[in-house]
PDB file of C-alpha atoms and ligand atoms in Angstrom:
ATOM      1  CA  UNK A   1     -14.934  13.268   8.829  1.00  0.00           C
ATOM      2  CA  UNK A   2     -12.118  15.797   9.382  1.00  0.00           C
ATOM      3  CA  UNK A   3     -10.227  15.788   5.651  1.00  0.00           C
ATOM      4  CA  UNK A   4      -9.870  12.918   4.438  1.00  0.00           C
ATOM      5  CA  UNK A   5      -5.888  11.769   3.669  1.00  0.00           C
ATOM      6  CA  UNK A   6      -7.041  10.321   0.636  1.00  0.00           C
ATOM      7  CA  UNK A   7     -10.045  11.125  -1.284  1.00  0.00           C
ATOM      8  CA  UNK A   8     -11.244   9.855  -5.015  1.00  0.00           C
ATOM      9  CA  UNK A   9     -13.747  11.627  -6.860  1.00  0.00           C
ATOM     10  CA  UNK A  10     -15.943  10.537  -9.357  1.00  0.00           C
ATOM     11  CA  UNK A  11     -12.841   8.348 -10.852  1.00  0.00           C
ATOM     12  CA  UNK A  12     -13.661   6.307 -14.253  1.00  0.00           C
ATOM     13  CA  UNK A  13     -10.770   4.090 -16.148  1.00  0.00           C
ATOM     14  CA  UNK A  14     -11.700   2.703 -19.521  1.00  0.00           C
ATOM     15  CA  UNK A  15     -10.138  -0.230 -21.199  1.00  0.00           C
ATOM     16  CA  UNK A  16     -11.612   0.232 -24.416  1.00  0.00           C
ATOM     17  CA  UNK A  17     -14.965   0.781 -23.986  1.00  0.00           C
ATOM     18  CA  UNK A  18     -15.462  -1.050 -20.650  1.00  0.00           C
ATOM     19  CA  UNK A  19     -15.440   0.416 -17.705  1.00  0.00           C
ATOM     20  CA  UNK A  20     -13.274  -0.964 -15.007  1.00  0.00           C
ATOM     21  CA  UNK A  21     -13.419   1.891 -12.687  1.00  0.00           C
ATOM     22  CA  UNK A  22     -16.993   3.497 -12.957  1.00  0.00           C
ATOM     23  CA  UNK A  23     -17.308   6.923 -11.448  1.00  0.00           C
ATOM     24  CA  UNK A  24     -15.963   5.990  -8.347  1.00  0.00           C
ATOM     25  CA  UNK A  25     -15.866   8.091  -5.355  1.00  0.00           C
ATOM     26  CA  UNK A  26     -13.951   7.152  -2.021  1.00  0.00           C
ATOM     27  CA  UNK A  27     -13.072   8.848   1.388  1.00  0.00           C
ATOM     28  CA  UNK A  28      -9.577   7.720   3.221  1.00  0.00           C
ATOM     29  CA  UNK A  29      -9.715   8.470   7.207  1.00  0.00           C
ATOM     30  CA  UNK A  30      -6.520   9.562   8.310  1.00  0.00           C
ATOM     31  CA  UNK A  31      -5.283   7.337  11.635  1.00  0.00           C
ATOM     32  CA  UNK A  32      -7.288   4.332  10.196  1.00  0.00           C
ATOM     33  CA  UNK A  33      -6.711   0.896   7.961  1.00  0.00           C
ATOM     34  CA  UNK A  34      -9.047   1.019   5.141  1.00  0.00           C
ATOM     35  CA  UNK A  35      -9.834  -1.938   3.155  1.00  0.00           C
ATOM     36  CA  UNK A  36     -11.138  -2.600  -0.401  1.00  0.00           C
ATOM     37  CA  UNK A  37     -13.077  -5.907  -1.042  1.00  0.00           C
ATOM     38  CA  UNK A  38     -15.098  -6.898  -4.152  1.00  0.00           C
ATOM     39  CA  UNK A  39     -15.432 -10.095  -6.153  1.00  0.00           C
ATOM     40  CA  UNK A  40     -12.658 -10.793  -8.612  1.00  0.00           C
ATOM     41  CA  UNK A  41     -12.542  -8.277 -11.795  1.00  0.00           C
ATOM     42  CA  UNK A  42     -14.442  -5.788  -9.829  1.00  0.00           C
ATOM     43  CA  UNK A  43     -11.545  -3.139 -10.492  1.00  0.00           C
ATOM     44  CA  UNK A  44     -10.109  -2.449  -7.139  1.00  0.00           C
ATOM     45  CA  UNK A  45      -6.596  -3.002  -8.349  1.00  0.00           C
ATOM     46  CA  UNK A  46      -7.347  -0.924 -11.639  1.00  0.00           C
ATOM     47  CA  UNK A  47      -8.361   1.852  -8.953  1.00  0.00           C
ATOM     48  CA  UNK A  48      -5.267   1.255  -6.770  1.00  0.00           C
ATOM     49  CA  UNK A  49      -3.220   1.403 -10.224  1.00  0.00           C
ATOM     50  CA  UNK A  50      -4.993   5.102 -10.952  1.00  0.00           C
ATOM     51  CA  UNK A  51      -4.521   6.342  -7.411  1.00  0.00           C
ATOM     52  CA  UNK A  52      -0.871   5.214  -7.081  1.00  0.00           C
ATOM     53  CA  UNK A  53       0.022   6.796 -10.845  1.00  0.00           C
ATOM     54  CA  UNK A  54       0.542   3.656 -12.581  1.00  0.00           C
ATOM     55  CA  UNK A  55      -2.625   4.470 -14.772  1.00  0.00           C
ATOM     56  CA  UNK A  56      -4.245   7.627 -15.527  1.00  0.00           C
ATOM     57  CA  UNK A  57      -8.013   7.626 -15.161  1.00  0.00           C
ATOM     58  CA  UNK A  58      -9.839   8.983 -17.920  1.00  0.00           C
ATOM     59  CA  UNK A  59     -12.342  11.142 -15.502  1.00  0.00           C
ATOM     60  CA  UNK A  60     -12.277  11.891 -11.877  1.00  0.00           C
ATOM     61  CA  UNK A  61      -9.766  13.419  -9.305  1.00  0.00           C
ATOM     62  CA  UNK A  62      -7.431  12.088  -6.596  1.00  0.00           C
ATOM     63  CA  UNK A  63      -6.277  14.275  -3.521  1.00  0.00           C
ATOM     64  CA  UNK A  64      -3.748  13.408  -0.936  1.00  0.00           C
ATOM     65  CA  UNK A  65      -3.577  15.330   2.228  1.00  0.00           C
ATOM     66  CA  UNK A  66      -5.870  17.717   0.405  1.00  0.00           C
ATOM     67  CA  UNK A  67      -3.685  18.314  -2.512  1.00  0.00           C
ATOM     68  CA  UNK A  68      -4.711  17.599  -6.239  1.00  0.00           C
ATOM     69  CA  UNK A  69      -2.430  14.659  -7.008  1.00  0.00           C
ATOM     70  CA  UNK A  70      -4.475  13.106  -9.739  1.00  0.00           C
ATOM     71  CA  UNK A  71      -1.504  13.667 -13.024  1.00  0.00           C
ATOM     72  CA  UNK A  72       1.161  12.838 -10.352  1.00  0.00           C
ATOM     73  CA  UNK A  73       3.657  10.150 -11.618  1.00  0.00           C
ATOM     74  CA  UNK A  74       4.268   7.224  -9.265  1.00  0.00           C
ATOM     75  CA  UNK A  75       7.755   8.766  -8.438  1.00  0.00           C
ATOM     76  CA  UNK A  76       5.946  12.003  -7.667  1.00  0.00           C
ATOM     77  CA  UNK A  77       3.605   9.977  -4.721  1.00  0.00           C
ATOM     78  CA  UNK A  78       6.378   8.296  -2.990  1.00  0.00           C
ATOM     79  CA  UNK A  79       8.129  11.598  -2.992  1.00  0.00           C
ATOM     80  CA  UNK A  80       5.096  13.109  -1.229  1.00  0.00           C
ATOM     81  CA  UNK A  81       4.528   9.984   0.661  1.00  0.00           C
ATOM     82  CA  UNK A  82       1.736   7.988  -0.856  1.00  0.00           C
ATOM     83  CA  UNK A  83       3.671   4.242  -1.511  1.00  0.00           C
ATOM     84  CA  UNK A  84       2.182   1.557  -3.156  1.00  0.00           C
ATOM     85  CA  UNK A  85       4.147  -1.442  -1.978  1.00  0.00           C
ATOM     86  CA  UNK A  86       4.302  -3.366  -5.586  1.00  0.00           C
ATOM     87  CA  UNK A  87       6.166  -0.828  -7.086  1.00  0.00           C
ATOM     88  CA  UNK A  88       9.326  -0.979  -4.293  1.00  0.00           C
ATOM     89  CA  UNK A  89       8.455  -4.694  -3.765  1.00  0.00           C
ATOM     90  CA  UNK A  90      10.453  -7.022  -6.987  1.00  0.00           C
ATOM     91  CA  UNK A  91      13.146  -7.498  -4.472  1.00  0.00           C
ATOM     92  CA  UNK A  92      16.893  -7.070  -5.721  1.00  0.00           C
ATOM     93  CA  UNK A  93      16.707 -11.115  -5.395  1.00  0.00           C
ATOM     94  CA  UNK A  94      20.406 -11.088  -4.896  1.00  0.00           C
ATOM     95  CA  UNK A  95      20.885  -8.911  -2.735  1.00  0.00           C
ATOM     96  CA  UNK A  96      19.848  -9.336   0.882  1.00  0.00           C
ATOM     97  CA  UNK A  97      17.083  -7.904   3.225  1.00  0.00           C
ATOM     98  CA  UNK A  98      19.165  -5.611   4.340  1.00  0.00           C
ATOM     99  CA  UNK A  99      20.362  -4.334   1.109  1.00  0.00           C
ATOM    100  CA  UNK A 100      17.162  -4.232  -0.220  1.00  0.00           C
ATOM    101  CA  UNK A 101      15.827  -1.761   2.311  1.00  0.00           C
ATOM    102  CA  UNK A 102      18.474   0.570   2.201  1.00  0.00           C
ATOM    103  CA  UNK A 103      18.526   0.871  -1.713  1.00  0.00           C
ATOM    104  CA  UNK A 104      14.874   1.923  -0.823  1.00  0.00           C
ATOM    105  CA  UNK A 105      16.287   4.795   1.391  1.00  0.00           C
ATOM    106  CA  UNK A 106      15.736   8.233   0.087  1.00  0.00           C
ATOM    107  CA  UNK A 107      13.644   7.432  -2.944  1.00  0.00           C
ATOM    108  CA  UNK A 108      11.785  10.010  -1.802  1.00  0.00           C
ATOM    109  CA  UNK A 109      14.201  12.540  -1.186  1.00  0.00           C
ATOM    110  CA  UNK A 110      16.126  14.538  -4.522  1.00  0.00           C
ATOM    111  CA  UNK A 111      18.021  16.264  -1.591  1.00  0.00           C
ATOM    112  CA  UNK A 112      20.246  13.484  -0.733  1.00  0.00           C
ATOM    113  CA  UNK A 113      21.254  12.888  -3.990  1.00  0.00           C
ATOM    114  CA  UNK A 114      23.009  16.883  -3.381  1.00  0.00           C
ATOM    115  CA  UNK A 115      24.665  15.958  -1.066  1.00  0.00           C
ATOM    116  CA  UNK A 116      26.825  13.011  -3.192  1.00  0.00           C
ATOM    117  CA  UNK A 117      30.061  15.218  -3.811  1.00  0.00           C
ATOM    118  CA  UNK A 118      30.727  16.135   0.395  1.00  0.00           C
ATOM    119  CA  UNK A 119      31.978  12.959   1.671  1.00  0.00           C
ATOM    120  CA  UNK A 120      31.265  13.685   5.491  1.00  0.00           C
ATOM    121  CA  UNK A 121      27.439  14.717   4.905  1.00  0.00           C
ATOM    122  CA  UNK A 122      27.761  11.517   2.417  1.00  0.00           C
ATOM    123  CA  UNK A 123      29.168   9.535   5.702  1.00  0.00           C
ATOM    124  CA  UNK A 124      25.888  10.568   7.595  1.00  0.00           C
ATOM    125  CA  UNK A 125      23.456   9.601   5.522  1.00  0.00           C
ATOM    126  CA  UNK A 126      25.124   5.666   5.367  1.00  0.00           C
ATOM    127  CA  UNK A 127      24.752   6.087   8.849  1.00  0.00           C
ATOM    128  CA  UNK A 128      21.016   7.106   8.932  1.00  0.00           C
ATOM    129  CA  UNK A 129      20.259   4.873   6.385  1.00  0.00           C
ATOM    130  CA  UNK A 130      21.372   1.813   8.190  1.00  0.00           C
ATOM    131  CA  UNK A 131      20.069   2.614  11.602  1.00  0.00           C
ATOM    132  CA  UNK A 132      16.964   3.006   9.963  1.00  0.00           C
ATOM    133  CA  UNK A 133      16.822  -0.322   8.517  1.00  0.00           C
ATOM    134  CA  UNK A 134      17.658  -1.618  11.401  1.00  0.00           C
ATOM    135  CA  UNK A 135      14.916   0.164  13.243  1.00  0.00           C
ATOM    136  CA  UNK A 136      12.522  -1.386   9.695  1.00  0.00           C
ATOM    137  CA  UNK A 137      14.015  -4.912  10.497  1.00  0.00           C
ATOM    138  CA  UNK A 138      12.920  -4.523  14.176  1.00  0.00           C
ATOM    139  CA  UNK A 139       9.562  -3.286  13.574  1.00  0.00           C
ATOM    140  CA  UNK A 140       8.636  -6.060  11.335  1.00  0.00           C
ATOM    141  CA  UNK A 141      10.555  -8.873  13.523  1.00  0.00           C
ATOM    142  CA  UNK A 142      12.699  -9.518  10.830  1.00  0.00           C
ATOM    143  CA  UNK A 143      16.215  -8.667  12.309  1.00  0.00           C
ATOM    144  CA  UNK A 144      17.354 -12.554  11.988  1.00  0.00           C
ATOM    145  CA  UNK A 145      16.601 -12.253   8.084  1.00  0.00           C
ATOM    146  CA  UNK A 146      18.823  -9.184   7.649  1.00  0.00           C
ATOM    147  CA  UNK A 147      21.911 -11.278   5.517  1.00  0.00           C
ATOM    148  CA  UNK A 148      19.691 -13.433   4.171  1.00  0.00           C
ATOM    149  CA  UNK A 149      19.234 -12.946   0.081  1.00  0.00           C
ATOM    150  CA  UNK A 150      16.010 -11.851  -1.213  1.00  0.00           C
ATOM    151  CA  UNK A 151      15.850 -15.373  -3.382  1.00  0.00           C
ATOM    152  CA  UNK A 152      15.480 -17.608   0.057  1.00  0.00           C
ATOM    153  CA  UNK A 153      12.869 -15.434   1.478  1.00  0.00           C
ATOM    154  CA  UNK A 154       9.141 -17.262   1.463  1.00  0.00           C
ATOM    155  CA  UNK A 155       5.877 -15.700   0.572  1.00  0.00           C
ATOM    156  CA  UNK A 156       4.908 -13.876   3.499  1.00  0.00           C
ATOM    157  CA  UNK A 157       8.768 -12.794   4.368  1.00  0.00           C
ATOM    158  CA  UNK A 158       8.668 -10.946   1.096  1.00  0.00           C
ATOM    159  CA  UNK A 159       5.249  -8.916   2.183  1.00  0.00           C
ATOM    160  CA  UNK A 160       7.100  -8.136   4.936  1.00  0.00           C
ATOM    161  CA  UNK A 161      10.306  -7.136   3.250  1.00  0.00           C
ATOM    162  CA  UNK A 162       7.728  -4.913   0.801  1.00  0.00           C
ATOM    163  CA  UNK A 163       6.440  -3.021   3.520  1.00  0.00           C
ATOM    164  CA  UNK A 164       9.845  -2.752   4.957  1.00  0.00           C
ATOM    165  CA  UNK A 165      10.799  -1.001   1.951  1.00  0.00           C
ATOM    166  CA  UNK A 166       7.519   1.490   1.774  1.00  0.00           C
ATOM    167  CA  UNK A 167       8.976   2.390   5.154  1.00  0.00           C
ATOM    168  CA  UNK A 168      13.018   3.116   4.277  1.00  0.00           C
ATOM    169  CA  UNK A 169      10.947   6.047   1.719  1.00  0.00           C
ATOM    170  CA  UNK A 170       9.211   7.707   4.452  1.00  0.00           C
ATOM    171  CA  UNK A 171       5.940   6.734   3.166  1.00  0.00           C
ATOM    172  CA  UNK A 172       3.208   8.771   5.341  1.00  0.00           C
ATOM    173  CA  UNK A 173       0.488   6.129   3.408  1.00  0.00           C
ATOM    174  CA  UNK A 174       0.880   2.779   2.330  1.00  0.00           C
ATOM    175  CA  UNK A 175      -1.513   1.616  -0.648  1.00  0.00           C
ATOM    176  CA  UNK A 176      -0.811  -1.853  -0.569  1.00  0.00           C
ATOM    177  CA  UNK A 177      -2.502  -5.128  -3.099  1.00  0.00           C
ATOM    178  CA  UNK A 178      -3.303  -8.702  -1.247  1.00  0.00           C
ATOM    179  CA  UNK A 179      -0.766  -8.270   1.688  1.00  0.00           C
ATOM    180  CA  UNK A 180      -1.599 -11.403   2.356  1.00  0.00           C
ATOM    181  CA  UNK A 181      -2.409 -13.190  -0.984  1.00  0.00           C
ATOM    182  CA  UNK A 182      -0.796 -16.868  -0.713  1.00  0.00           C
ATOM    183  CA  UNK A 183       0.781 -16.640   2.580  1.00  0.00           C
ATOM    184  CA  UNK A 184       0.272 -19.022   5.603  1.00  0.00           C
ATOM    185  CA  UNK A 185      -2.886 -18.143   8.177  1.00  0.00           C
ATOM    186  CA  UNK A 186       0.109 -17.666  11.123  1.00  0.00           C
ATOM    187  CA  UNK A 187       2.219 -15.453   8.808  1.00  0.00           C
ATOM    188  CA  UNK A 188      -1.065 -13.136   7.233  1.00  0.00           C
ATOM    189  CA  UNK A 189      -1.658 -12.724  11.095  1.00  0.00           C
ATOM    190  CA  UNK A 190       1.288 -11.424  11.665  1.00  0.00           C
ATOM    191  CA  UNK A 191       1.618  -8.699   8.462  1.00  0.00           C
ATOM    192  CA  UNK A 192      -1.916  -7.583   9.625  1.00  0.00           C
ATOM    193  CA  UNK A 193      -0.770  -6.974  13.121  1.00  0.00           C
ATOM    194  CA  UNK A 194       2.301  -5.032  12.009  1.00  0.00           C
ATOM    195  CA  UNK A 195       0.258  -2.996   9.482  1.00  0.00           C
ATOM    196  CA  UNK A 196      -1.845  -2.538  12.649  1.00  0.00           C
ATOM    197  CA  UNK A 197       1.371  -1.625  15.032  1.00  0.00           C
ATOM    198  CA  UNK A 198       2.379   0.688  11.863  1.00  0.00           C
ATOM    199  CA  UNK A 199      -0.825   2.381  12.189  1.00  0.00           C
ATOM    200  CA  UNK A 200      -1.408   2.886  15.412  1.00  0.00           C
ATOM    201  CA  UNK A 201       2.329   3.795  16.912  1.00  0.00           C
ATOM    202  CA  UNK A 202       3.797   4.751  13.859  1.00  0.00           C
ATOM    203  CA  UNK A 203       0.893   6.999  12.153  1.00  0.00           C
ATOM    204  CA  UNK A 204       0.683   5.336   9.135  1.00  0.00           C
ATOM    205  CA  UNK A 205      -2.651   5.179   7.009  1.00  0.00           C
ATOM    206  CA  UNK A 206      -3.076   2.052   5.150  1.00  0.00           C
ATOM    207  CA  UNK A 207      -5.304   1.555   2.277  1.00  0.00           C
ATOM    208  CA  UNK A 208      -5.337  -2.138   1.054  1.00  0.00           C
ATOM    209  CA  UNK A 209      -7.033  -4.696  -0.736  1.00  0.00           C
ATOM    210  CA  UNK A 210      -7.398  -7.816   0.455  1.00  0.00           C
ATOM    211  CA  UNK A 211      -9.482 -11.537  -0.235  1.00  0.00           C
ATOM    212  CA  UNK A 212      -8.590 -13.065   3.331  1.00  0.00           C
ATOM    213  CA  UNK A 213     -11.504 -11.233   5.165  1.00  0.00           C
ATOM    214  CA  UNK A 214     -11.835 -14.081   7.861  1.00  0.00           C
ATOM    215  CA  UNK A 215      -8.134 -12.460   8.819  1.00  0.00           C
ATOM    216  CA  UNK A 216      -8.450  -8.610   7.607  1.00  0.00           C
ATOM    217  CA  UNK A 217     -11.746  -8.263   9.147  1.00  0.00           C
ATOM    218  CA  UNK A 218     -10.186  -8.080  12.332  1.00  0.00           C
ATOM    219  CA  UNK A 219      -7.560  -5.653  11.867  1.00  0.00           C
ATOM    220  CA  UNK A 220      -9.152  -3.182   9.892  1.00  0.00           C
ATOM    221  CA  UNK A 221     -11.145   0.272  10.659  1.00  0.00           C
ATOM    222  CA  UNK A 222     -13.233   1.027   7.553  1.00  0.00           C
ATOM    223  CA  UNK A 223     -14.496  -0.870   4.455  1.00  0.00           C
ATOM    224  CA  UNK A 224     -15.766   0.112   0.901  1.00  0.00           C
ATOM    225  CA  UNK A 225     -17.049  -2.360  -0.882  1.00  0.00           C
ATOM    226  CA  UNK A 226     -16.676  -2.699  -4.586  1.00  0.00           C
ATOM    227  CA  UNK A 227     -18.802  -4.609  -7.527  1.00  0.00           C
ATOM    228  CA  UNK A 228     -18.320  -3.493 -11.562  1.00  0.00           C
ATOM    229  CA  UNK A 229     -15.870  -0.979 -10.474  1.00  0.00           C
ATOM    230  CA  UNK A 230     -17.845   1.688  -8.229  1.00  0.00           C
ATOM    231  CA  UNK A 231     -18.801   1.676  -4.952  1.00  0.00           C
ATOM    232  CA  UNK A 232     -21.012  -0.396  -3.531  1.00  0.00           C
ATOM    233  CA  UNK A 233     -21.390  -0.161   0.445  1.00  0.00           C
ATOM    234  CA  UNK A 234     -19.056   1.264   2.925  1.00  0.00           C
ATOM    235  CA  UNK A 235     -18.867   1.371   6.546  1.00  0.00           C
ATOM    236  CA  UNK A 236     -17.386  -0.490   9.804  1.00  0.00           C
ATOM    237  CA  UNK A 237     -16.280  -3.618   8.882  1.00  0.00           C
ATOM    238  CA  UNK A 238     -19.438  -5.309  10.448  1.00  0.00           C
ATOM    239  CA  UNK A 239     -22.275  -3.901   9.093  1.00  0.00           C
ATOM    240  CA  UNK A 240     -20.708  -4.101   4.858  1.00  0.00           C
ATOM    241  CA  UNK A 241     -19.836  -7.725   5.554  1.00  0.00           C
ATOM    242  CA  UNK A 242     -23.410  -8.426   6.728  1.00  0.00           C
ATOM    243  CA  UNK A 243     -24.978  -5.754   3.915  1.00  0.00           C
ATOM    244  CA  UNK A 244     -27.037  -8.359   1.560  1.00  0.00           C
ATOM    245  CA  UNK A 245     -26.036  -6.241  -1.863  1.00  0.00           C
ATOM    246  CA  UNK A 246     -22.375  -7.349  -0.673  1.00  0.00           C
ATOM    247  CA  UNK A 247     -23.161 -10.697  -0.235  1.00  0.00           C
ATOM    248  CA  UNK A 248     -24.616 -11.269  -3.523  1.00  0.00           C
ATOM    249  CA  UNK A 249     -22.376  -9.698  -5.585  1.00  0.00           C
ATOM    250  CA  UNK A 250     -20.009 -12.081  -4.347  1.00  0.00           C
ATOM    251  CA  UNK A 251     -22.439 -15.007  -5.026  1.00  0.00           C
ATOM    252  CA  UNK A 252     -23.532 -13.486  -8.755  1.00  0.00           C
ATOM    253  CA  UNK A 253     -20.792 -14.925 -11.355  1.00  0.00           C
ATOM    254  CA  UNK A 254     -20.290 -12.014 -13.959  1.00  0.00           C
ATOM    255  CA  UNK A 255     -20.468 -13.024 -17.620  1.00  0.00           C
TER     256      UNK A 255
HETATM  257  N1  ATP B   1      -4.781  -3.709 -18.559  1.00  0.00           N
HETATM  258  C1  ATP B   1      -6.034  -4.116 -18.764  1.00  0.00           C
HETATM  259  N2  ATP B   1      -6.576  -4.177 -20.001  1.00  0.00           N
HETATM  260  C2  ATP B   1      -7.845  -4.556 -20.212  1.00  0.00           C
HETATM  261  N3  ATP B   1      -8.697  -4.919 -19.218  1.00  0.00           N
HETATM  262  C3  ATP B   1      -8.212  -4.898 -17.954  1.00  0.00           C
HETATM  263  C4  ATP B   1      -6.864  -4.500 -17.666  1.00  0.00           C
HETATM  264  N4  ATP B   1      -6.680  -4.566 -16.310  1.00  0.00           N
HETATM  265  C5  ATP B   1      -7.848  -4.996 -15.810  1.00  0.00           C
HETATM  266  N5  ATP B   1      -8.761  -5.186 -16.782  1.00  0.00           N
HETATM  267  C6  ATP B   1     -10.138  -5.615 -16.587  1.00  0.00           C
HETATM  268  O1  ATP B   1     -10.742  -4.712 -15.691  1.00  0.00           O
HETATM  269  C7  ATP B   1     -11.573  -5.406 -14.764  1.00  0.00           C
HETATM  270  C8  ATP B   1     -11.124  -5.102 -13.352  1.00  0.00           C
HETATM  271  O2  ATP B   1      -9.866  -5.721 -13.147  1.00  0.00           O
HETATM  272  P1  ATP B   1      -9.078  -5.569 -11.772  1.00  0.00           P
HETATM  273  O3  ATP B   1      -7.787  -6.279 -11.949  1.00  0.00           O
HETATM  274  O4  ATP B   1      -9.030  -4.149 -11.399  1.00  0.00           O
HETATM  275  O5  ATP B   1     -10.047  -6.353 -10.781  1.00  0.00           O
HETATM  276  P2  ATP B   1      -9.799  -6.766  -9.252  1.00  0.00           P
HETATM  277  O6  ATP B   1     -11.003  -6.310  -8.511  1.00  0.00           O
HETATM  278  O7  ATP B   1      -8.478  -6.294  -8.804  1.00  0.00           O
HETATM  279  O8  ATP B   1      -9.843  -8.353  -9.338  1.00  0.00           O
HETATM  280  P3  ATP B   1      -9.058  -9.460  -8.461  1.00  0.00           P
HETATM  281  O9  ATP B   1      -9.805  -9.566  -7.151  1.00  0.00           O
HETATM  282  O10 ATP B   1      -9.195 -10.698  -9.265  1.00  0.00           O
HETATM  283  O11 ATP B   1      -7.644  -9.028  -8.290  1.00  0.00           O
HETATM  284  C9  ATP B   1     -11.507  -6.880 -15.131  1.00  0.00           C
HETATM  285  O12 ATP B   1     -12.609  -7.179 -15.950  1.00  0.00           O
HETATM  286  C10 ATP B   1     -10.219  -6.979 -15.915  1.00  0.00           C
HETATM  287  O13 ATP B   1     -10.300  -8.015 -16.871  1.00  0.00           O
HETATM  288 MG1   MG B   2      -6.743  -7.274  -8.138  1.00  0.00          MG
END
């Protein structure tokens, strides 16, 4: 693999004396979705929470785009571009779609804030900002939602309005949690194929976690498996979905 765009090493997190992460190690291929499966409680959120800065791991090292990023604060990882949609997702519930992306706009750039005091450089960035929602809105085929408020939006609308919102940042990787927990089949369908589109046309890398495999299986490049929070196969989507240690650790119930 050329570098990776995301790479773990060795990473442990300890609640108390259990281990939720375990010395896990993990290679991100640039131009690719990843996904993370494991039976409930096997730690990959606790991971996503360590690479994304919510947590910091007690051992181990995270690098994006070859840079030691492991003490980075979340605010520090959107500024360099690594997004984890959760933490731009709670919507502004009254305000609408549109709104919501472009308070999103800039989080990841101090510079703009600079610019506050000259009005005409001011007047630019509005303008920027909004035709870049707009382009969001189009991406994600949710133009039609634009005045709608955050509060009316279903399930799956909100995915889409979190992604929308890892976008207005400039995120060059999107770590994302269930993007299709509790949504309908014809709507997790549809955020897959945009996080494909995204991918593929827009050069995102996408590393997410996901239950619905019947629907992520088909979308995605590269899976590591997970089980008591290290690693426990990895490979083309095929062959760890067929790999027997997967399949029983999702048929062993953990005491
Ligand atoms: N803040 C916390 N304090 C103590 N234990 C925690 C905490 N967060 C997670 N755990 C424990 O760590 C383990 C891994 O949890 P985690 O949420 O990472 O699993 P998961 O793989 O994301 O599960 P799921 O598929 O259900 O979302 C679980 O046993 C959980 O109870
Ligand atoms: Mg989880």
């Amino acid at each position: 693999m050329a570098q990776p765009v995301l790479s773990v090493k060795n990473l442990t997190k300890k609640f108390g004396e259990f281990k939720a992460v375990d010395n896990l190690s993990m290679d991100v291929e640039k131009g690719k979705i990843t996904l993370i499966i494991g039976p409930n409680g096997s730690g990959k959120t606790t991971m996503l929470n360590c690479v994304s800065g919510l947590y910091a791991a007690d051992e181990g090292q995270v690098f994006f785009r070859g840079e030691d990023v492991t003490k980075n604060k979340t605010h520090e990882l959107v500024e360099k571009g690594l997004v984890r949609t959760f933490q731009v997702s709670s919507p502004f519930t009254r305000l609408n779609v549109l709104e919501n992306l472009l308070v999103s706009y800039g989080l990841n750039s101090g510079e703009k804030f600079k610019w506050a005091p000259f009005s005409s450089k001011w007047k630019d960035e509005e303008k920027d900002a909004m035709e870049k929602a707009y382009r969001v809105l189009e991406l994600l085929e949710i133009t039609e939602l634009a005045h709608d408020p955050a509060y009316t939006l279903s399930g799956g609308q909100l995915k889409l309005l979190e992604i929308g919102r890892a976008l207005m940042t400039d995120a060059k990787m999107i770590l994302t949690d269930e993007p299709a927990g509790s949504v309908s089949v014809i709507l997790a369908e549809k955020i897959f194929s945009h996080i494909r589109e995204l991918c593929r046309n827009q050069g995102l890398d996408f590393l997410l976690i996901e239950h619905r495999l019947d629907i992520a299986s088909k979308y995605v490049d590269y899976v590591y498996a997970m089980d008591s929070g290290s690693v426990l196969s990895h490979g083309k989507p095929k062959d760890v979905f067929e790999d027997i240690k997967v399949i029983e650790s999702y048929l062993t119930v953990k005491r």
